[in-house]
Amino acid sequence: MTFALQDFVTTILVVIVIFIVLSVLVRATVKILREYERGVIFTLGRFQTVKGPGLIVLIPFVQEMVRVDLRIQVIEIPAQDVISRDNVSMKVDAVLYFNVVDPEHAIIKVQHYLPATVMLAQTTLRAVLGQHPLDEMLSERKKLSLDLQVILEGQTEVWGIKISNVEIRTGELTDNMIRAIAKQAEAERDRRAKIIHAEAEFQAAQTLVDAATIIASVPAAMQLRYLQTLTEIGAEQNSTVIFPMPLDVIKPLLALLETKTAPPPAIALPVGIHAIP
């Protein structure tokens, strides 16, 4: 009875060991990759091929597989201390969008592509923004983001990584710099307001000159203008009416008045006659 019990226990242990060995073998042999995953296969440490998605069968203890995610990954770049070209210190953070397009290079060319890409983005962000003054950093954020994307793509292309987009999010300034920027913006608005007012005065004066030229070329236009003025005055129900008199009518009267008020001309005496005192 004791031997039968020992045989039973031994059989159970053997079955358990076989089950564990088979589980390990199956786990090392059969791999399932999702649609967005690829597997980089190494045979005895040497690159063989890229497989997936679906069921992948490997030779145990001879082949190994490294999973690579092909989806776009969103990485937040921490706030970086940036000194602009005009020596203004500020903190700038950004968001990086990238994905792996070549799994072979992403595994072989760089040790860990994710932290390597993040560190590269941080250093590039400080280098690019440090070449521009503060005004460009605040007003031309889209252009700076495009410059960052182009520079990062040129360096990560050999890693098999595609930079989809880089977005500069916020820039933190000191309180003194914020007040200085507000004063500058207010002065800029005042300058534009004065320029617009001057341009309006110039256009109004130019329009009046053009109108006067047209009216002077057609004498009847002035009379029509007089009549229109009288019509506008009469519509307002005023008790006093000012009637403008044309200068062509007034000039003969003024000339007649000047002839009546002029002194009589002096009478010239003959040369041989002298007045007796």
PDB file of C-alpha atoms in Angstrom:
ATOM      1  CA  MET A   1       0.000   0.000   0.000  1.00  0.00           C
ATOM      2  CA  THR A   2       2.879   2.332   0.780  1.00  0.00           C
ATOM      3  CA  PHE A   3       4.631   1.577  -2.529  1.00  0.00           C
ATOM      4  CA  ALA A   4       1.402   2.253  -4.450  1.00  0.00           C
ATOM      5  CA  LEU A   5       1.066   5.639  -2.760  1.00  0.00           C
ATOM      6  CA  GLN A   6       4.668   6.521  -3.560  1.00  0.00           C
ATOM      7  CA  ASP A   7       4.184   5.518  -7.185  1.00  0.00           C
ATOM      8  CA  PHE A   8       1.091   7.718  -7.383  1.00  0.00           C
ATOM      9  CA  VAL A   9       2.899  10.721  -5.924  1.00  0.00           C
ATOM     10  CA  THR A  10       5.828  10.152  -8.264  1.00  0.00           C
ATOM     11  CA  THR A  11       3.491   9.998 -11.247  1.00  0.00           C
ATOM     12  CA  ILE A  12       1.838  13.250 -10.208  1.00  0.00           C
ATOM     13  CA  LEU A  13       5.195  14.999  -9.877  1.00  0.00           C
ATOM     14  CA  VAL A  14       6.322  13.741 -13.268  1.00  0.00           C
ATOM     15  CA  VAL A  15       3.102  14.950 -14.875  1.00  0.00           C
ATOM     16  CA  ILE A  16       3.544  18.358 -13.246  1.00  0.00           C
ATOM     17  CA  VAL A  17       7.150  18.603 -14.440  1.00  0.00           C
ATOM     18  CA  ILE A  18       6.180  17.588 -17.962  1.00  0.00           C
ATOM     19  CA  PHE A  19       3.364  20.148 -17.951  1.00  0.00           C
ATOM     20  CA  ILE A  20       5.739  22.882 -16.830  1.00  0.00           C
ATOM     21  CA  VAL A  21       8.336  21.951 -19.455  1.00  0.00           C
ATOM     22  CA  LEU A  22       5.689  21.855 -22.184  1.00  0.00           C
ATOM     23  CA  SER A  23       4.327  25.221 -21.048  1.00  0.00           C
ATOM     24  CA  VAL A  24       7.782  26.751 -21.223  1.00  0.00           C
ATOM     25  CA  LEU A  25       8.393  25.245 -24.639  1.00  0.00           C
ATOM     26  CA  VAL A  26       5.038  26.423 -25.976  1.00  0.00           C
ATOM     27  CA  ARG A  27       5.601  29.879 -24.500  1.00  0.00           C
ATOM     28  CA  ALA A  28       9.025  30.072 -26.139  1.00  0.00           C
ATOM     29  CA  THR A  29       7.818  28.631 -29.446  1.00  0.00           C
ATOM     30  CA  VAL A  30       4.427  30.188 -30.144  1.00  0.00           C
ATOM     31  CA  LYS A  31       3.984  33.967 -30.257  1.00  0.00           C
ATOM     32  CA  ILE A  32       0.880  35.935 -31.190  1.00  0.00           C
ATOM     33  CA  LEU A  33       1.283  39.462 -32.490  1.00  0.00           C
ATOM     34  CA  ARG A  34      -1.518  41.988 -32.727  1.00  0.00           C
ATOM     35  CA  GLU A  35      -2.284  43.978 -35.860  1.00  0.00           C
ATOM     36  CA  TYR A  36      -0.210  46.961 -34.724  1.00  0.00           C
ATOM     37  CA  GLU A  37       2.775  44.849 -33.601  1.00  0.00           C
ATOM     38  CA  ARG A  38       5.761  43.421 -35.432  1.00  0.00           C
ATOM     39  CA  GLY A  39       8.351  40.916 -34.263  1.00  0.00           C
ATOM     40  CA  VAL A  40      12.078  41.266 -34.958  1.00  0.00           C
ATOM     41  CA  ILE A  41      13.434  37.690 -35.133  1.00  0.00           C
ATOM     42  CA  PHE A  42      17.012  36.862 -34.102  1.00  0.00           C
ATOM     43  CA  THR A  43      18.574  33.444 -34.745  1.00  0.00           C
ATOM     44  CA  LEU A  44      21.515  32.714 -32.468  1.00  0.00           C
ATOM     45  CA  GLY A  45      21.882  36.476 -31.941  1.00  0.00           C
ATOM     46  CA  ARG A  46      21.850  37.407 -35.630  1.00  0.00           C
ATOM     47  CA  PHE A  47      18.999  39.304 -37.263  1.00  0.00           C
ATOM     48  CA  GLN A  48      16.891  37.117 -39.506  1.00  0.00           C
ATOM     49  CA  THR A  49      13.609  38.819 -40.450  1.00  0.00           C
ATOM     50  CA  VAL A  50      10.628  40.861 -39.312  1.00  0.00           C
ATOM     51  CA  LYS A  51       7.370  38.950 -38.891  1.00  0.00           C
ATOM     52  CA  GLY A  52       3.794  39.682 -37.939  1.00  0.00           C
ATOM     53  CA  PRO A  53       1.041  40.224 -37.260  1.00  0.00           C
ATOM     54  CA  GLY A  54      -0.588  36.885 -36.360  1.00  0.00           C
ATOM     55  CA  LEU A  55       0.854  33.560 -35.197  1.00  0.00           C
ATOM     56  CA  ILE A  56       4.643  33.288 -35.061  1.00  0.00           C
ATOM     57  CA  VAL A  57       6.443  29.967 -34.461  1.00  0.00           C
ATOM     58  CA  LEU A  58      10.012  30.078 -33.155  1.00  0.00           C
ATOM     59  CA  ILE A  59      12.667  27.451 -32.583  1.00  0.00           C
ATOM     60  CA  PRO A  60      13.062  27.199 -28.801  1.00  0.00           C
ATOM     61  CA  PHE A  61      16.374  28.359 -27.339  1.00  0.00           C
ATOM     62  CA  VAL A  62      17.644  29.131 -30.851  1.00  0.00           C
ATOM     63  CA  GLN A  63      15.439  32.013 -31.922  1.00  0.00           C
ATOM     64  CA  GLU A  64      14.145  34.974 -29.962  1.00  0.00           C
ATOM     65  CA  MET A  65      11.724  37.755 -30.830  1.00  0.00           C
ATOM     66  CA  VAL A  66      11.519  41.447 -29.851  1.00  0.00           C
ATOM     67  CA  ARG A  67       8.097  43.100 -30.056  1.00  0.00           C
ATOM     68  CA  VAL A  68       7.798  46.516 -31.666  1.00  0.00           C
ATOM     69  CA  ASP A  69       4.696  48.730 -31.448  1.00  0.00           C
ATOM     70  CA  LEU A  70       3.917  50.578 -34.698  1.00  0.00           C
ATOM     71  CA  ARG A  71       1.240  52.887 -33.298  1.00  0.00           C
ATOM     72  CA  ILE A  72       1.781  56.630 -32.969  1.00  0.00           C
ATOM     73  CA  GLN A  73       3.105  57.400 -29.517  1.00  0.00           C
ATOM     74  CA  VAL A  74       2.499  60.683 -27.717  1.00  0.00           C
ATOM     75  CA  ILE A  75       5.348  61.846 -25.492  1.00  0.00           C
ATOM     76  CA  GLU A  76       5.207  64.952 -23.327  1.00  0.00           C
ATOM     77  CA  ILE A  77       8.519  66.800 -23.297  1.00  0.00           C
ATOM     78  CA  PRO A  78       9.063  68.273 -19.810  1.00  0.00           C
ATOM     79  CA  ALA A  79       9.463  72.021 -19.394  1.00  0.00           C
ATOM     80  CA  GLN A  80      12.934  73.104 -20.473  1.00  0.00           C
ATOM     81  CA  ASP A  81      14.831  76.217 -19.350  1.00  0.00           C
ATOM     82  CA  VAL A  82      15.410  78.175 -22.561  1.00  0.00           C
ATOM     83  CA  ILE A  83      17.355  81.413 -22.980  1.00  0.00           C
ATOM     84  CA  SER A  84      16.279  83.305 -26.087  1.00  0.00           C
ATOM     85  CA  ARG A  85      18.628  85.161 -28.401  1.00  0.00           C
ATOM     86  CA  ASP A  86      17.804  88.444 -26.633  1.00  0.00           C
ATOM     87  CA  ASN A  87      18.740  86.898 -23.231  1.00  0.00           C
ATOM     88  CA  VAL A  88      15.237  86.266 -21.898  1.00  0.00           C
ATOM     89  CA  SER A  89      14.845  83.186 -19.681  1.00  0.00           C
ATOM     90  CA  MET A  90      11.637  81.152 -19.885  1.00  0.00           C
ATOM     91  CA  LYS A  91      10.319  77.608 -19.501  1.00  0.00           C
ATOM     92  CA  VAL A  92       8.938  75.871 -22.598  1.00  0.00           C
ATOM     93  CA  ASP A  93       7.318  72.448 -22.897  1.00  0.00           C
ATOM     94  CA  ALA A  94       6.137  70.540 -25.961  1.00  0.00           C
ATOM     95  CA  VAL A  95       4.374  67.397 -27.153  1.00  0.00           C
ATOM     96  CA  LEU A  96       6.000  64.907 -29.533  1.00  0.00           C
ATOM     97  CA  TYR A  97       4.125  62.514 -31.853  1.00  0.00           C
ATOM     98  CA  PHE A  98       6.115  59.719 -33.486  1.00  0.00           C
ATOM     99  CA  ASN A  99       5.867  56.087 -34.582  1.00  0.00           C
ATOM    100  CA  VAL A 100       8.189  53.288 -35.686  1.00  0.00           C
ATOM    101  CA  VAL A 101       8.224  52.688 -39.445  1.00  0.00           C
ATOM    102  CA  ASP A 102      11.235  50.343 -39.601  1.00  0.00           C
ATOM    103  CA  PRO A 103      11.257  47.808 -36.722  1.00  0.00           C
ATOM    104  CA  GLU A 104      14.649  46.414 -37.745  1.00  0.00           C
ATOM    105  CA  HIS A 105      16.451  49.756 -37.415  1.00  0.00           C
ATOM    106  CA  ALA A 106      14.494  50.709 -34.292  1.00  0.00           C
ATOM    107  CA  ILE A 107      15.864  47.642 -32.497  1.00  0.00           C
ATOM    108  CA  ILE A 108      19.341  47.337 -34.038  1.00  0.00           C
ATOM    109  CA  LYS A 109      20.429  50.959 -34.625  1.00  0.00           C
ATOM    110  CA  VAL A 110      19.553  52.318 -31.166  1.00  0.00           C
ATOM    111  CA  GLN A 111      19.480  50.628 -27.773  1.00  0.00           C
ATOM    112  CA  HIS A 112      16.163  52.032 -26.483  1.00  0.00           C
ATOM    113  CA  TYR A 113      14.449  54.136 -29.140  1.00  0.00           C
ATOM    114  CA  LEU A 114      11.780  55.615 -26.851  1.00  0.00           C
ATOM    115  CA  PRO A 115      14.019  57.345 -24.254  1.00  0.00           C
ATOM    116  CA  ALA A 116      16.540  58.181 -26.979  1.00  0.00           C
ATOM    117  CA  THR A 117      13.864  60.037 -28.951  1.00  0.00           C
ATOM    118  CA  VAL A 118      12.662  61.900 -25.859  1.00  0.00           C
ATOM    119  CA  MET A 119      16.171  63.025 -24.893  1.00  0.00           C
ATOM    120  CA  LEU A 120      16.888  64.112 -28.456  1.00  0.00           C
ATOM    121  CA  ALA A 121      13.670  66.137 -28.525  1.00  0.00           C
ATOM    122  CA  GLN A 122      14.596  67.918 -25.279  1.00  0.00           C
ATOM    123  CA  THR A 123      18.044  68.963 -26.453  1.00  0.00           C
ATOM    124  CA  THR A 124      16.748  70.000 -29.885  1.00  0.00           C
ATOM    125  CA  LEU A 125      13.997  72.084 -28.285  1.00  0.00           C
ATOM    126  CA  ARG A 126      16.524  74.079 -26.252  1.00  0.00           C
ATOM    127  CA  ALA A 127      18.891  74.488 -29.198  1.00  0.00           C
ATOM    128  CA  VAL A 128      16.267  75.672 -31.701  1.00  0.00           C
ATOM    129  CA  LEU A 129      14.409  78.076 -29.409  1.00  0.00           C
ATOM    130  CA  GLY A 130      17.679  79.590 -28.192  1.00  0.00           C
ATOM    131  CA  GLN A 131      18.363  80.863 -31.718  1.00  0.00           C
ATOM    132  CA  HIS A 132      15.237  83.084 -31.813  1.00  0.00           C
ATOM    133  CA  PRO A 133      14.252  86.236 -29.897  1.00  0.00           C
ATOM    134  CA  LEU A 134      11.359  86.260 -27.492  1.00  0.00           C
ATOM    135  CA  ASP A 135       8.939  87.927 -29.932  1.00  0.00           C
ATOM    136  CA  GLU A 136       9.363  85.118 -32.475  1.00  0.00           C
ATOM    137  CA  MET A 137       9.015  82.460 -29.771  1.00  0.00           C
ATOM    138  CA  LEU A 138       5.642  83.906 -28.783  1.00  0.00           C
ATOM    139  CA  SER A 139       4.221  84.877 -32.171  1.00  0.00           C
ATOM    140  CA  GLU A 140       5.670  82.279 -34.567  1.00  0.00           C
ATOM    141  CA  ARG A 141       5.072  79.121 -32.550  1.00  0.00           C
ATOM    142  CA  LYS A 142       3.806  77.175 -35.558  1.00  0.00           C
ATOM    143  CA  LYS A 143       6.950  77.928 -37.570  1.00  0.00           C
ATOM    144  CA  LEU A 144       9.215  76.926 -34.684  1.00  0.00           C
ATOM    145  CA  SER A 145       7.295  73.660 -34.258  1.00  0.00           C
ATOM    146  CA  LEU A 146       7.827  72.900 -37.946  1.00  0.00           C
ATOM    147  CA  ASP A 147      11.561  73.623 -37.616  1.00  0.00           C
ATOM    148  CA  LEU A 148      11.765  71.238 -34.662  1.00  0.00           C
ATOM    149  CA  GLN A 149       9.978  68.532 -36.631  1.00  0.00           C
ATOM    150  CA  VAL A 150      12.336  68.848 -39.599  1.00  0.00           C
ATOM    151  CA  ILE A 151      15.454  68.675 -37.402  1.00  0.00           C
ATOM    152  CA  LEU A 152      14.183  65.677 -35.425  1.00  0.00           C
ATOM    153  CA  GLU A 153      13.170  63.810 -38.586  1.00  0.00           C
ATOM    154  CA  GLY A 154      16.659  64.214 -39.997  1.00  0.00           C
ATOM    155  CA  GLN A 155      18.214  62.625 -36.911  1.00  0.00           C
ATOM    156  CA  THR A 156      15.652  59.876 -36.145  1.00  0.00           C
ATOM    157  CA  GLU A 157      15.295  58.675 -39.731  1.00  0.00           C
ATOM    158  CA  VAL A 158      18.298  56.353 -39.312  1.00  0.00           C
ATOM    159  CA  TRP A 159      16.541  54.823 -36.280  1.00  0.00           C
ATOM    160  CA  GLY A 160      13.487  53.896 -38.334  1.00  0.00           C
ATOM    161  CA  ILE A 161      11.323  56.457 -36.517  1.00  0.00           C
ATOM    162  CA  LYS A 162       8.933  58.910 -38.181  1.00  0.00           C
ATOM    163  CA  ILE A 163       8.202  62.199 -36.401  1.00  0.00           C
ATOM    164  CA  SER A 164       4.547  62.973 -37.117  1.00  0.00           C
ATOM    165  CA  ASN A 165       4.273  66.304 -35.334  1.00  0.00           C
ATOM    166  CA  VAL A 166       5.856  68.516 -32.692  1.00  0.00           C
ATOM    167  CA  GLU A 167       3.704  71.049 -30.843  1.00  0.00           C
ATOM    168  CA  ILE A 168       5.118  73.735 -28.555  1.00  0.00           C
ATOM    169  CA  ARG A 169       2.509  74.130 -25.848  1.00  0.00           C
ATOM    170  CA  THR A 170       3.285  76.798 -23.265  1.00  0.00           C
ATOM    171  CA  GLY A 171       6.022  79.236 -22.367  1.00  0.00           C
ATOM    172  CA  GLU A 172       6.233  80.536 -18.807  1.00  0.00           C
ATOM    173  CA  LEU A 173       7.632  84.035 -18.265  1.00  0.00           C
ATOM    174  CA  THR A 174       8.442  85.998 -15.122  1.00  0.00           C
ATOM    175  CA  ASP A 175       6.039  88.669 -13.848  1.00  0.00           C
ATOM    176  CA  ASN A 176       8.401  91.506 -14.822  1.00  0.00           C
ATOM    177  CA  MET A 177       8.666  90.191 -18.364  1.00  0.00           C
ATOM    178  CA  ILE A 178       4.875  89.837 -18.611  1.00  0.00           C
ATOM    179  CA  ARG A 179       4.415  93.477 -17.598  1.00  0.00           C
ATOM    180  CA  ALA A 180       7.075  94.584 -20.092  1.00  0.00           C
ATOM    181  CA  ILE A 181       5.356  92.667 -22.883  1.00  0.00           C
ATOM    182  CA  ALA A 182       2.004  94.225 -21.941  1.00  0.00           C
ATOM    183  CA  LYS A 183       3.502  97.732 -22.142  1.00  0.00           C
ATOM    184  CA  GLN A 184       5.065  96.929 -25.499  1.00  0.00           C
ATOM    185  CA  ALA A 185       1.742  95.636 -26.846  1.00  0.00           C
ATOM    186  CA  GLU A 186      -0.069  98.770 -25.601  1.00  0.00           C
ATOM    187  CA  ALA A 187       2.496 101.033 -27.265  1.00  0.00           C
ATOM    188  CA  GLU A 188       2.164  99.056 -30.488  1.00  0.00           C
ATOM    189  CA  ARG A 189      -1.634  99.474 -30.435  1.00  0.00           C
ATOM    190  CA  ASP A 190      -1.282 103.248 -29.869  1.00  0.00           C
ATOM    191  CA  ARG A 191       1.150 103.478 -32.784  1.00  0.00           C
ATOM    192  CA  ARG A 192      -1.249 101.646 -35.084  1.00  0.00           C
ATOM    193  CA  ALA A 193      -4.166 103.825 -33.971  1.00  0.00           C
ATOM    194  CA  LYS A 194      -2.236 107.020 -34.761  1.00  0.00           C
ATOM    195  CA  ILE A 195      -1.161 105.681 -38.152  1.00  0.00           C
ATOM    196  CA  ILE A 196      -4.733 104.699 -39.026  1.00  0.00           C
ATOM    197  CA  HIS A 197      -6.015 108.135 -37.951  1.00  0.00           C
ATOM    198  CA  ALA A 198      -3.363 109.890 -40.065  1.00  0.00           C
ATOM    199  CA  GLU A 199      -4.169 107.737 -43.077  1.00  0.00           C
ATOM    200  CA  ALA A 200      -7.874 108.532 -42.642  1.00  0.00           C
ATOM    201  CA  GLU A 201      -7.133 112.283 -42.558  1.00  0.00           C
ATOM    202  CA  PHE A 202      -5.002 111.972 -45.673  1.00  0.00           C
ATOM    203  CA  GLN A 203      -7.693 110.048 -47.544  1.00  0.00           C
ATOM    204  CA  ALA A 204     -10.352 112.566 -46.500  1.00  0.00           C
ATOM    205  CA  ALA A 205      -8.209 115.487 -47.672  1.00  0.00           C
ATOM    206  CA  GLN A 206      -7.452 113.730 -50.936  1.00  0.00           C
ATOM    207  CA  THR A 207     -11.160 113.073 -51.491  1.00  0.00           C
ATOM    208  CA  LEU A 208     -11.987 116.750 -50.837  1.00  0.00           C
ATOM    209  CA  VAL A 209      -9.339 117.840 -53.339  1.00  0.00           C
ATOM    210  CA  ASP A 210     -10.783 115.486 -55.952  1.00  0.00           C
ATOM    211  CA  ALA A 211     -14.309 116.775 -55.277  1.00  0.00           C
ATOM    212  CA  ALA A 212     -13.183 120.402 -55.552  1.00  0.00           C
ATOM    213  CA  THR A 213     -11.452 119.647 -58.842  1.00  0.00           C
ATOM    214  CA  ILE A 214     -14.602 118.083 -60.274  1.00  0.00           C
ATOM    215  CA  ILE A 215     -16.810 120.942 -59.088  1.00  0.00           C
ATOM    216  CA  ALA A 216     -14.410 123.564 -60.491  1.00  0.00           C
ATOM    217  CA  SER A 217     -14.435 121.892 -63.890  1.00  0.00           C
ATOM    218  CA  VAL A 218     -18.257 122.110 -64.154  1.00  0.00           C
ATOM    219  CA  PRO A 219     -19.770 125.500 -63.078  1.00  0.00           C
ATOM    220  CA  ALA A 220     -23.275 124.085 -62.811  1.00  0.00           C
ATOM    221  CA  ALA A 221     -22.094 121.598 -60.205  1.00  0.00           C
ATOM    222  CA  MET A 222     -21.613 124.386 -57.651  1.00  0.00           C
ATOM    223  CA  GLN A 223     -25.178 125.631 -58.144  1.00  0.00           C
ATOM    224  CA  LEU A 224     -26.507 122.097 -57.696  1.00  0.00           C
ATOM    225  CA  ARG A 225     -24.499 121.850 -54.512  1.00  0.00           C
ATOM    226  CA  TYR A 226     -26.054 125.121 -53.277  1.00  0.00           C
ATOM    227  CA  LEU A 227     -29.541 123.822 -53.951  1.00  0.00           C
ATOM    228  CA  GLN A 228     -28.781 120.537 -52.173  1.00  0.00           C
ATOM    229  CA  THR A 229     -27.526 122.468 -49.144  1.00  0.00           C
ATOM    230  CA  LEU A 230     -30.709 124.548 -49.030  1.00  0.00           C
ATOM    231  CA  THR A 231     -32.788 121.374 -49.235  1.00  0.00           C
ATOM    232  CA  GLU A 232     -30.926 119.836 -46.295  1.00  0.00           C
ATOM    233  CA  ILE A 233     -31.305 123.009 -44.230  1.00  0.00           C
ATOM    234  CA  GLY A 234     -35.023 123.248 -44.992  1.00  0.00           C
ATOM    235  CA  ALA A 235     -35.606 119.638 -43.937  1.00  0.00           C
ATOM    236  CA  GLU A 236     -34.300 120.383 -40.437  1.00  0.00           C
ATOM    237  CA  GLN A 237     -36.980 123.109 -39.852  1.00  0.00           C
ATOM    238  CA  ASN A 238     -34.519 125.845 -38.912  1.00  0.00           C
ATOM    239  CA  SER A 239     -35.681 129.450 -38.371  1.00  0.00           C
ATOM    240  CA  THR A 240     -32.530 130.899 -39.911  1.00  0.00           C
ATOM    241  CA  VAL A 241     -31.512 130.117 -43.455  1.00  0.00           C
ATOM    242  CA  ILE A 242     -28.029 130.916 -44.688  1.00  0.00           C
ATOM    243  CA  PHE A 243     -27.983 131.323 -48.432  1.00  0.00           C
ATOM    244  CA  PRO A 244     -24.508 131.061 -49.958  1.00  0.00           C
ATOM    245  CA  MET A 245     -23.953 133.604 -52.712  1.00  0.00           C
ATOM    246  CA  PRO A 246     -21.786 132.648 -55.685  1.00  0.00           C
ATOM    247  CA  LEU A 247     -18.630 134.672 -56.062  1.00  0.00           C
ATOM    248  CA  ASP A 248     -19.399 135.340 -59.738  1.00  0.00           C
ATOM    249  CA  VAL A 249     -22.453 137.349 -58.646  1.00  0.00           C
ATOM    250  CA  ILE A 250     -20.674 139.249 -55.897  1.00  0.00           C
ATOM    251  CA  LYS A 251     -17.584 140.274 -57.901  1.00  0.00           C
ATOM    252  CA  PRO A 252     -19.370 142.949 -60.105  1.00  0.00           C
ATOM    253  CA  LEU A 253     -20.910 144.563 -57.026  1.00  0.00           C
ATOM    254  CA  LEU A 254     -17.563 144.676 -55.291  1.00  0.00           C
ATOM    255  CA  ALA A 255     -15.952 146.268 -58.363  1.00  0.00           C
ATOM    256  CA  LEU A 256     -18.718 148.931 -58.523  1.00  0.00           C
ATOM    257  CA  LEU A 257     -18.234 149.777 -54.848  1.00  0.00           C
ATOM    258  CA  GLU A 258     -14.513 150.139 -55.339  1.00  0.00           C
ATOM    259  CA  THR A 259     -15.000 152.637 -58.217  1.00  0.00           C
ATOM    260  CA  LYS A 260     -17.395 154.832 -56.152  1.00  0.00           C
ATOM    261  CA  THR A 261     -15.150 155.007 -53.120  1.00  0.00           C
ATOM    262  CA  ALA A 262     -11.925 155.641 -55.083  1.00  0.00           C
ATOM    263  CA  PRO A 263     -10.482 159.311 -54.810  1.00  0.00           C
ATOM    264  CA  PRO A 264     -10.722 161.606 -57.953  1.00  0.00           C
ATOM    265  CA  PRO A 265      -7.636 161.571 -60.117  1.00  0.00           C
ATOM    266  CA  ALA A 266      -5.232 164.527 -59.807  1.00  0.00           C
ATOM    267  CA  ILE A 267      -5.298 167.163 -62.651  1.00  0.00           C
ATOM    268  CA  ALA A 268      -1.925 167.676 -64.300  1.00  0.00           C
ATOM    269  CA  LEU A 269      -1.027 171.349 -65.009  1.00  0.00           C
ATOM    270  CA  PRO A 270       0.710 172.494 -68.204  1.00  0.00           C
ATOM    271  CA  VAL A 271       4.459 172.814 -68.047  1.00  0.00           C
ATOM    272  CA  GLY A 272       4.641 176.586 -68.676  1.00  0.00           C
ATOM    273  CA  ILE A 273       1.915 177.626 -66.176  1.00  0.00           C
ATOM    274  CA  HIS A 274       2.747 177.987 -62.466  1.00  0.00           C
ATOM    275  CA  ALA A 275       0.266 178.544 -59.734  1.00  0.00           C
ATOM    276  CA  ILE A 276       0.280 182.023 -58.139  1.00  0.00           C
ATOM    277  CA  PRO A 277       0.419 181.897 -54.356  1.00  0.00           C
TER     278      PRO A 277
END
